[in-house]
Amino acid sequence: MPIDESLPFIPVNIAVLTVSDTRDLASDRSGQTLQERIEGAGHRCAAREIVRDEADAIESVLRRWIDDPSIDCGITTGGTGITGRDVTPEAFKRVLEKEIEGFGELFRMLSYRKIGTSTMQSRAIGGVANGTYLFALPGSTGACKDAWDDILLFQLDARHRPCNLVELMPRLNEHMRAA
């Protein structure tokens, strides 16, 4: 995955949401891991929040981020499993304009190499709404590391070749301008 060093790095404003009934900022290792990786890559952690595993609460935060022009991307951790309280993908589907199917597929492919068939329990999802990228990751710190280190680090770097998500940002709302 080549980085073209002749191109400028463009920092992305990324918000982090932990979905959990039991975590707070002090015990939120996955959210902390994402924030450290985001900032370590040169991006800005624009917000960091925690909400309970409730679809309405998750949707509310996502809609706030989508409406905030200073947030380019939102990443959630937690609530992507298959138990009754896991409702993050349902909240995402309420707000996404376009799903990025390849994100979930790629995440599960990479995860399979590490945890085998257990990866089928992940409903990781990605998409875009109102020009804001949104990605839902599992709640484990390992899954957050894998998603960031192996996918998002590269796709949120404007220098990544042959293509990346950052270079598409100016065109994400073309349909709005045409209307």
Coordinates of N, CA and C in Angstrom, one line a residue:
M1 N 0.8 -1.2 0.0 CA 0.0 0.0 0.0 C 0.9 1.2 0.0
P2 N 1.2 1.7 -1.2 CA 2.2 2.8 -1.3 C 1.6 4.2 -0.8
I3 N 2.5 4.9 -0.2 CA 2.2 6.3 0.2 C 3.1 7.1 -0.7
D4 N 2.5 8.0 -1.4 CA 3.2 8.9 -2.3 C 3.7 10.1 -1.5
E5 N 4.9 10.1 -1.0 CA 5.5 11.2 -0.2 C 5.6 12.5 -0.9
S6 N 5.5 12.5 -2.2 CA 5.5 13.8 -2.9 C 4.2 14.6 -2.7
L7 N 3.2 14.0 -2.3 CA 1.9 14.6 -2.1 C 1.8 15.2 -0.6
P8 N 1.0 16.2 -0.4 CA 0.9 16.7 0.9 C -0.1 15.9 1.8
F9 N 0.2 15.8 3.1 CA -0.7 15.1 4.0 C -1.8 16.0 4.3
I10 N -3.0 15.5 4.3 CA -4.2 16.4 4.6 C -4.8 15.8 5.9
P11 N -4.8 16.5 7.0 CA -5.4 16.0 8.3 C -6.9 16.0 8.1
V12 N -7.5 14.9 8.7 CA -8.9 14.7 8.7 C -9.4 14.8 10.1
N13 N -10.6 15.5 10.2 CA -11.2 15.6 11.6 C -12.1 14.4 11.8
I14 N -11.7 13.6 12.8 CA -12.4 12.4 13.0 C -12.9 12.3 14.5
A15 N -14.2 12.0 14.6 CA -14.9 11.8 15.8 C -15.0 10.4 16.2
V16 N -14.9 10.1 17.5 CA -14.9 8.7 18.0 C -16.1 8.5 19.0
L17 N -16.9 7.5 18.8 CA -18.0 7.2 19.7 C -17.8 5.8 20.2
T18 N -17.8 5.6 21.5 CA -17.9 4.2 22.0 C -19.3 3.9 22.4
V19 N -19.8 2.8 22.0 CA -21.1 2.3 22.3 C -21.0 1.2 23.3
S20 N -21.4 1.5 24.5 CA -21.3 0.6 25.6 C -22.2 0.9 26.8
D21 N -22.7 -0.1 27.4 CA -23.5 0.1 28.6 C -22.7 0.1 29.9
T22 N -21.4 -0.2 29.8 CA -20.6 -0.3 31.0 C -19.3 0.6 31.0
R23 N -18.9 1.2 29.9 CA -17.7 1.9 29.9 C -17.9 3.4 30.2
D24 N -16.9 4.0 30.7 CA -16.8 5.5 30.8 C -15.4 5.9 30.2
L25 N -15.1 7.1 30.2 CA -13.9 7.6 29.5 C -12.6 6.9 30.1
A26 N -12.7 6.7 31.4 CA -11.5 6.1 32.1 C -11.3 4.7 31.8
S27 N -12.4 4.0 31.5 CA -12.2 2.5 31.2 C -12.4 2.2 29.7
D28 N -12.5 3.2 28.9 CA -12.7 3.0 27.4 C -11.4 2.8 26.7
R29 N -10.9 1.6 26.7 CA -9.6 1.3 26.1 C -9.7 1.3 24.5
S30 N -10.9 0.9 24.0 CA -11.0 0.9 22.5 C -11.1 2.4 22.0
G31 N -11.9 3.2 22.6 CA -11.9 4.6 22.2 C -10.6 5.3 22.4
Q32 N -9.9 5.0 23.4 CA -8.6 5.6 23.7 C -7.6 5.1 22.6
T33 N -7.7 3.8 22.3 CA -6.8 3.3 21.2 C -7.0 4.0 19.9
L34 N -8.3 4.2 19.5 CA -8.6 4.9 18.3 C -8.1 6.4 18.3
Q35 N -8.3 7.0 19.4 CA -7.9 8.4 19.5 C -6.4 8.5 19.4
E36 N -5.7 7.6 20.1 CA -4.2 7.6 20.0 C -3.7 7.4 18.6
R37 N -4.4 6.5 17.9 CA -3.9 6.2 16.5 C -4.3 7.3 15.5
I38 N -5.5 7.9 15.7 CA -5.9 9.0 14.9 C -4.9 10.2 15.0
E39 N -4.6 10.5 16.3 CA -3.7 11.7 16.5 C -2.3 11.3 16.1
G40 N -1.9 10.0 16.3 CA -0.5 9.6 16.0 C -0.3 9.6 14.5
A41 N -1.4 9.5 13.7 CA -1.3 9.6 12.2 C -1.3 11.0 11.7
G42 N -1.5 12.0 12.6 CA -1.5 13.4 12.2 C -2.9 14.0 12.0
H43 N -3.9 13.2 12.3 CA -5.3 13.7 12.2 C -5.7 14.3 13.5
R44 N -6.9 14.9 13.5 CA -7.5 15.5 14.7 C -8.6 14.7 15.2
C45 N -8.6 14.4 16.5 CA -9.8 13.8 17.1 C -10.7 14.9 17.5
A46 N -11.8 15.1 16.7 CA -12.7 16.2 16.8 C -13.7 16.1 17.9
A47 N -13.9 14.8 18.4 CA -14.9 14.6 19.5 C -14.6 13.2 19.9
R48 N -14.9 13.0 21.2 CA -14.9 11.6 21.8 C -16.0 11.5 22.8
E49 N -16.9 10.5 22.5 CA -18.1 10.4 23.3 C -18.4 8.9 23.6
I50 N -19.3 8.7 24.6 CA -19.7 7.3 24.9 C -21.2 7.4 25.1
V51 N -21.9 6.5 24.4 CA -23.4 6.3 24.6 C -23.7 4.9 24.9
R52 N -24.9 4.6 25.4 CA -25.4 3.3 25.7 C -25.7 2.6 24.4
D53 N -25.9 1.3 24.5 CA -26.3 0.5 23.3 C -27.8 0.7 23.1
E54 N -28.1 1.8 22.6 CA -29.5 2.2 22.2 C -29.5 2.9 20.9
A55 N -30.2 2.3 19.9 CA -30.1 2.8 18.6 C -30.5 4.3 18.5
D56 N -31.5 4.8 19.2 CA -31.8 6.2 19.1 C -30.7 7.1 19.6
A57 N -30.0 6.7 20.7 CA -28.8 7.5 21.2 C -27.7 7.5 20.2
I58 N -27.4 6.3 19.6 CA -26.3 6.2 18.6 C -26.7 7.1 17.4
E59 N -27.9 7.0 16.9 CA -28.4 7.7 15.7 C -28.3 9.2 16.0
S60 N -28.6 9.7 17.2 CA -28.6 11.1 17.6 C -27.2 11.6 17.4
V61 N -26.2 10.9 17.9 CA -24.8 11.3 17.8 C -24.3 11.3 16.4
L62 N -24.7 10.3 15.6 CA -24.3 10.2 14.2 C -24.9 11.4 13.4
R63 N -26.2 11.7 13.7 CA -26.8 12.8 13.0 C -26.1 14.2 13.3
R64 N -25.8 14.3 14.6 CA -25.1 15.6 15.0 C -23.7 15.7 14.3
W65 N -23.0 14.6 14.2 CA -21.7 14.6 13.4 C -21.9 14.9 12.0
I66 N -23.0 14.2 11.4 CA -23.3 14.4 10.0 C -23.6 15.9 9.7
D67 N -24.2 16.6 10.6 CA -24.6 18.0 10.4 C -23.5 18.9 10.8
D68 N -22.4 18.5 11.3 CA -21.3 19.3 11.8 C -20.3 19.4 10.6
P69 N -20.2 20.5 10.0 CA -19.2 20.6 8.9 C -17.7 20.5 9.3
S70 N -17.5 20.5 10.6 CA -16.1 20.4 11.1 C -15.7 18.9 11.3
I71 N -16.6 18.0 11.1 CA -16.3 16.6 11.3 C -16.4 15.9 9.9
D72 N -15.2 15.3 9.5 CA -15.1 14.7 8.2 C -15.5 13.2 8.3
C73 N -15.3 12.6 9.5 CA -15.4 11.2 9.6 C -15.8 10.8 11.0
G74 N -16.6 9.8 11.2 CA -17.0 9.4 12.5 C -16.7 7.9 12.6
I75 N -16.1 7.5 13.7 CA -15.8 6.0 13.9 C -16.4 5.6 15.2
T76 N -17.2 4.6 15.2 CA -17.8 4.0 16.4 C -17.1 2.7 16.7
T77 N -17.1 2.4 18.0 CA -16.6 1.1 18.5 C -17.6 0.5 19.4
G78 N -18.0 -0.7 19.2 CA -19.0 -1.4 20.0 C -20.3 -1.5 19.4
G79 N -21.1 -2.5 19.8 CA -22.4 -2.7 19.4 C -22.6 -3.3 18.0
T80 N -21.6 -3.9 17.4 CA -21.7 -4.5 16.1 C -21.9 -6.0 16.1
G81 N -22.0 -6.6 17.3 CA -22.2 -8.1 17.3 C -23.6 -8.5 17.0
I82 N -24.0 -9.6 17.5 CA -25.4 -10.2 17.1 C -26.3 -10.4 18.3
T83 N -25.9 -9.9 19.5 CA -26.7 -10.1 20.7 C -27.9 -9.0 20.6
G84 N -28.8 -9.1 21.5 CA -29.9 -8.3 21.6 C -29.6 -6.8 21.8
R85 N -28.5 -6.5 22.5 CA -28.2 -5.1 22.8 C -27.3 -4.5 21.7
D86 N -26.8 -5.3 20.7 CA -26.0 -4.8 19.6 C -26.8 -4.2 18.5
V87 N -26.9 -2.8 18.5 CA -27.7 -2.2 17.6 C -27.0 -1.1 16.8
T88 N -25.7 -1.0 16.8 CA -25.0 0.0 16.1 C -25.3 -0.1 14.6
P89 N -25.2 -1.2 13.9 CA -25.5 -1.3 12.5 C -26.9 -0.8 12.1
E90 N -27.8 -1.1 13.0 CA -29.2 -0.6 12.8 C -29.3 0.9 12.8
A91 N -28.6 1.5 13.8 CA -28.5 3.0 13.8 C -27.8 3.6 12.6
F92 N -26.8 2.9 12.1 CA -26.1 3.4 10.9 C -27.0 3.4 9.7
K93 N -27.7 2.3 9.6 CA -28.6 2.2 8.4 C -29.7 3.2 8.4
R94 N -30.0 3.8 9.5 CA -31.0 4.9 9.6 C -30.4 6.2 9.0
V95 N -29.1 6.3 9.0 CA -28.5 7.6 8.6 C -27.7 7.5 7.3
L96 N -27.2 6.4 6.9 CA -26.3 6.3 5.7 C -27.1 6.6 4.5
E97 N -26.4 7.4 3.6 CA -26.9 7.6 2.3 C -26.4 6.5 1.3
K98 N -25.1 6.2 1.5 CA -24.5 5.1 0.7 C -23.7 4.3 1.7
E99 N -23.8 3.0 1.6 CA -23.0 2.0 2.3 C -21.7 1.7 1.5
I100 N -20.6 1.6 2.2 CA -19.4 1.2 1.6 C -19.2 -0.3 2.0
E101 N -19.8 -1.1 1.2 CA -19.8 -2.6 1.5 C -18.4 -3.1 1.7
G102 N -17.5 -2.6 0.9 CA -16.2 -3.1 0.9 C -15.5 -3.0 2.2
F103 N -15.9 -2.0 3.0 CA -15.3 -1.8 4.3 C -15.5 -3.0 5.2
G104 N -16.8 -3.4 5.4 CA -17.1 -4.6 6.2 C -16.5 -5.8 5.7
E105 N -16.6 -6.0 4.4 CA -16.0 -7.2 3.7 C -14.5 -7.3 4.0
L106 N -13.8 -6.2 3.8 CA -12.4 -6.2 4.0 C -12.0 -6.4 5.5
F107 N -12.8 -5.7 6.4 CA -12.5 -5.9 7.8 C -12.7 -7.4 8.2
R108 N -13.7 -8.0 7.7 CA -13.9 -9.4 8.1 C -12.9 -10.3 7.5
M109 N -12.4 -10.0 6.3 CA -11.4 -10.8 5.6 C -10.1 -10.7 6.4
L110 N -9.7 -9.5 6.8 CA -8.5 -9.3 7.6 C -8.6 -9.9 9.0
S111 N -9.8 -9.8 9.6 CA -10.1 -10.3 10.9 C -10.0 -11.9 10.9
Y112 N -10.5 -12.5 9.8 CA -10.5 -13.9 9.7 C -9.1 -14.5 9.9
R113 N -8.1 -13.8 9.4 CA -6.7 -14.2 9.5 C -6.2 -14.3 10.9
K114 N -6.9 -13.5 11.8 CA -6.5 -13.4 13.2 C -7.4 -14.2 14.1
I115 N -8.7 -14.2 13.9 CA -9.6 -14.9 14.8 C -10.5 -16.0 14.1
G116 N -10.1 -16.3 12.9 CA -10.8 -17.4 12.2 C -12.3 -17.1 12.0
T117 N -13.1 -18.2 12.1 CA -14.5 -18.0 11.7 C -15.3 -17.2 12.7
S118 N -14.7 -16.9 13.9 CA -15.4 -16.0 14.8 C -15.7 -14.6 14.2
T119 N -15.0 -14.3 13.1 CA -15.2 -13.0 12.5 C -16.6 -12.8 11.9
M120 N -17.3 -14.0 11.7 CA -18.7 -13.9 11.1 C -19.6 -13.2 12.1
Q121 N -19.3 -13.1 13.3 CA -20.2 -12.4 14.3 C -20.1 -10.9 14.2
S122 N -19.2 -10.4 13.5 CA -19.0 -8.9 13.4 C -19.9 -8.4 12.3
R123 N -20.6 -7.3 12.6 CA -21.4 -6.6 11.6 C -20.8 -5.2 11.3
A124 N -19.4 -5.2 11.3 CA -18.8 -3.9 11.0 C -19.3 -3.4 9.7
I125 N -19.5 -2.0 9.6 CA -20.2 -1.4 8.5 C -19.5 -0.1 8.3
G126 N -19.5 0.4 7.0 CA -19.0 1.7 6.7 C -20.0 2.4 5.7
G127 N -19.9 3.7 5.6 CA -20.7 4.4 4.6 C -20.5 5.9 4.7
V128 N -21.3 6.6 4.0 CA -21.2 8.1 3.9 C -22.6 8.7 4.0
A129 N -22.7 9.8 4.7 CA -23.9 10.6 4.8 C -23.6 12.1 4.9
N130 N -24.2 12.8 4.0 CA -24.0 14.3 3.9 C -22.5 14.6 3.9
G131 N -21.7 13.8 3.2 CA -20.3 14.1 3.0 C -19.4 13.7 4.2
T132 N -20.0 13.0 5.1 CA -19.3 12.5 6.3 C -19.1 11.0 6.2
Y133 N -17.9 10.5 6.3 CA -17.6 9.1 6.4 C -18.0 8.6 7.8
L134 N -18.6 7.4 7.8 CA -18.9 6.7 9.1 C -18.5 5.3 9.0
F135 N -17.9 4.8 10.1 CA -17.4 3.5 10.2 C -17.7 2.9 11.6
A136 N -18.3 1.7 11.6 CA -18.7 1.1 12.9 C -17.8 -0.1 13.0
L137 N -17.0 -0.1 14.1 CA -16.1 -1.2 14.4 C -16.6 -2.0 15.6
P138 N -16.1 -3.2 15.7 CA -16.4 -4.0 17.0 C -15.8 -3.3 18.2
G139 N -16.2 -3.7 19.4 CA -15.8 -3.0 20.6 C -14.4 -3.5 21.1
S140 N -13.9 -4.5 20.6 CA -12.6 -5.0 21.1 C -11.5 -4.1 20.7
T141 N -10.5 -3.9 21.6 CA -9.3 -3.1 21.2 C -8.6 -3.7 20.0
G142 N -8.5 -5.0 20.0 CA -7.8 -5.6 18.8 C -8.5 -5.3 17.5
A143 N -9.8 -5.4 17.5 CA -10.5 -5.1 16.3 C -10.3 -3.6 15.9
C144 N -10.3 -2.7 16.8 CA -10.1 -1.3 16.5 C -8.7 -1.1 15.9
K145 N -7.7 -1.8 16.5 CA -6.3 -1.7 16.0 C -6.3 -2.2 14.6
D146 N -6.9 -3.4 14.3 CA -6.9 -4.0 13.0 C -7.6 -3.1 12.0
A147 N -8.7 -2.5 12.3 CA -9.5 -1.7 11.4 C -8.7 -0.4 11.1
W148 N -8.1 0.2 12.1 CA -7.3 1.4 11.9 C -6.0 1.1 11.1
D149 N -5.2 0.2 11.7 CA -3.9 -0.1 11.1 C -3.9 -0.7 9.7
D150 N -4.9 -1.5 9.4 CA -4.9 -2.2 8.1 C -5.8 -1.6 7.1
I151 N -6.7 -0.7 7.5 CA -7.7 -0.1 6.5 C -7.7 1.4 6.6
L152 N -8.2 1.9 7.7 CA -8.5 3.3 7.8 C -7.3 4.2 7.7
L153 N -6.2 3.8 8.3 CA -4.9 4.6 8.3 C -4.6 4.9 6.8
F154 N -4.8 4.0 5.9 CA -4.4 4.2 4.5 C -5.5 4.9 3.8
Q155 N -6.8 4.5 4.0 CA -7.8 5.2 3.2 C -8.1 6.6 3.7
L156 N -7.7 7.0 4.9 CA -7.9 8.3 5.3 C -6.6 9.1 5.2
D157 N -5.7 8.7 4.3 CA -4.4 9.4 4.0 C -4.5 9.8 2.5
A158 N -4.5 11.1 2.2 CA -4.6 11.6 0.9 C -3.4 11.2 0.0
R159 N -2.4 10.7 0.6 CA -1.2 10.3 -0.2 C -1.2 8.8 -0.6
H160 N -2.2 8.1 -0.1 CA -2.3 6.6 -0.4 C -2.6 6.4 -1.9
R161 N -1.9 5.5 -2.5 CA -2.2 5.2 -3.9 C -2.5 3.7 -4.1
P162 N -3.4 3.4 -5.0 CA -3.8 4.2 -6.1 C -5.0 5.1 -5.8
C163 N -5.7 5.0 -4.7 CA -6.8 5.9 -4.4 C -7.1 5.8 -2.9
N164 N -7.8 6.8 -2.5 CA -8.1 6.9 -1.0 C -9.5 7.7 -0.9
L165 N -10.0 7.6 0.3 CA -11.3 8.3 0.6 C -11.1 9.8 0.7
V166 N -10.0 10.3 1.1 CA -9.8 11.7 1.3 C -9.9 12.5 0.0
E167 N -9.4 11.9 -1.1 CA -9.5 12.6 -2.4 C -10.9 12.7 -2.9
L168 N -11.8 11.9 -2.4 CA -13.2 11.9 -2.8 C -14.0 12.9 -2.0
M169 N -13.5 13.4 -0.9 CA -14.3 14.3 0.0 C -14.9 15.4 -0.7
P170 N -14.2 16.1 -1.6 CA -14.8 17.3 -2.2 C -16.0 16.9 -3.1
R171 N -16.1 15.7 -3.5 CA -17.2 15.2 -4.4 C -18.3 14.5 -3.8
L172 N -18.2 14.3 -2.5 CA -19.2 13.4 -1.8 C -20.7 14.0 -1.9
N173 N -20.8 15.3 -2.0 CA -22.1 15.9 -2.0 C -22.4 16.5 -3.4
E174 N -21.9 15.9 -4.4 CA -22.2 16.4 -5.8 C -23.7 16.4 -6.1
H175 N -24.3 15.3 -5.6 CA -25.8 15.2 -5.9 C -26.6 16.4 -5.2
M176 N -26.0 16.9 -4.2 CA -26.7 18.1 -3.5 C -26.6 19.3 -4.3
R177 N -25.4 19.5 -4.9 CA -25.2 20.7 -5.7 C -26.0 20.7 -7.0
A178 N -26.2 19.5 -7.6 CA -26.9 19.3 -8.8 C -28.4 19.6 -8.7
A179 N -28.9 19.4 -7.4 CA -30.3 19.4 -7.2 C -30.9 20.8 -7.2

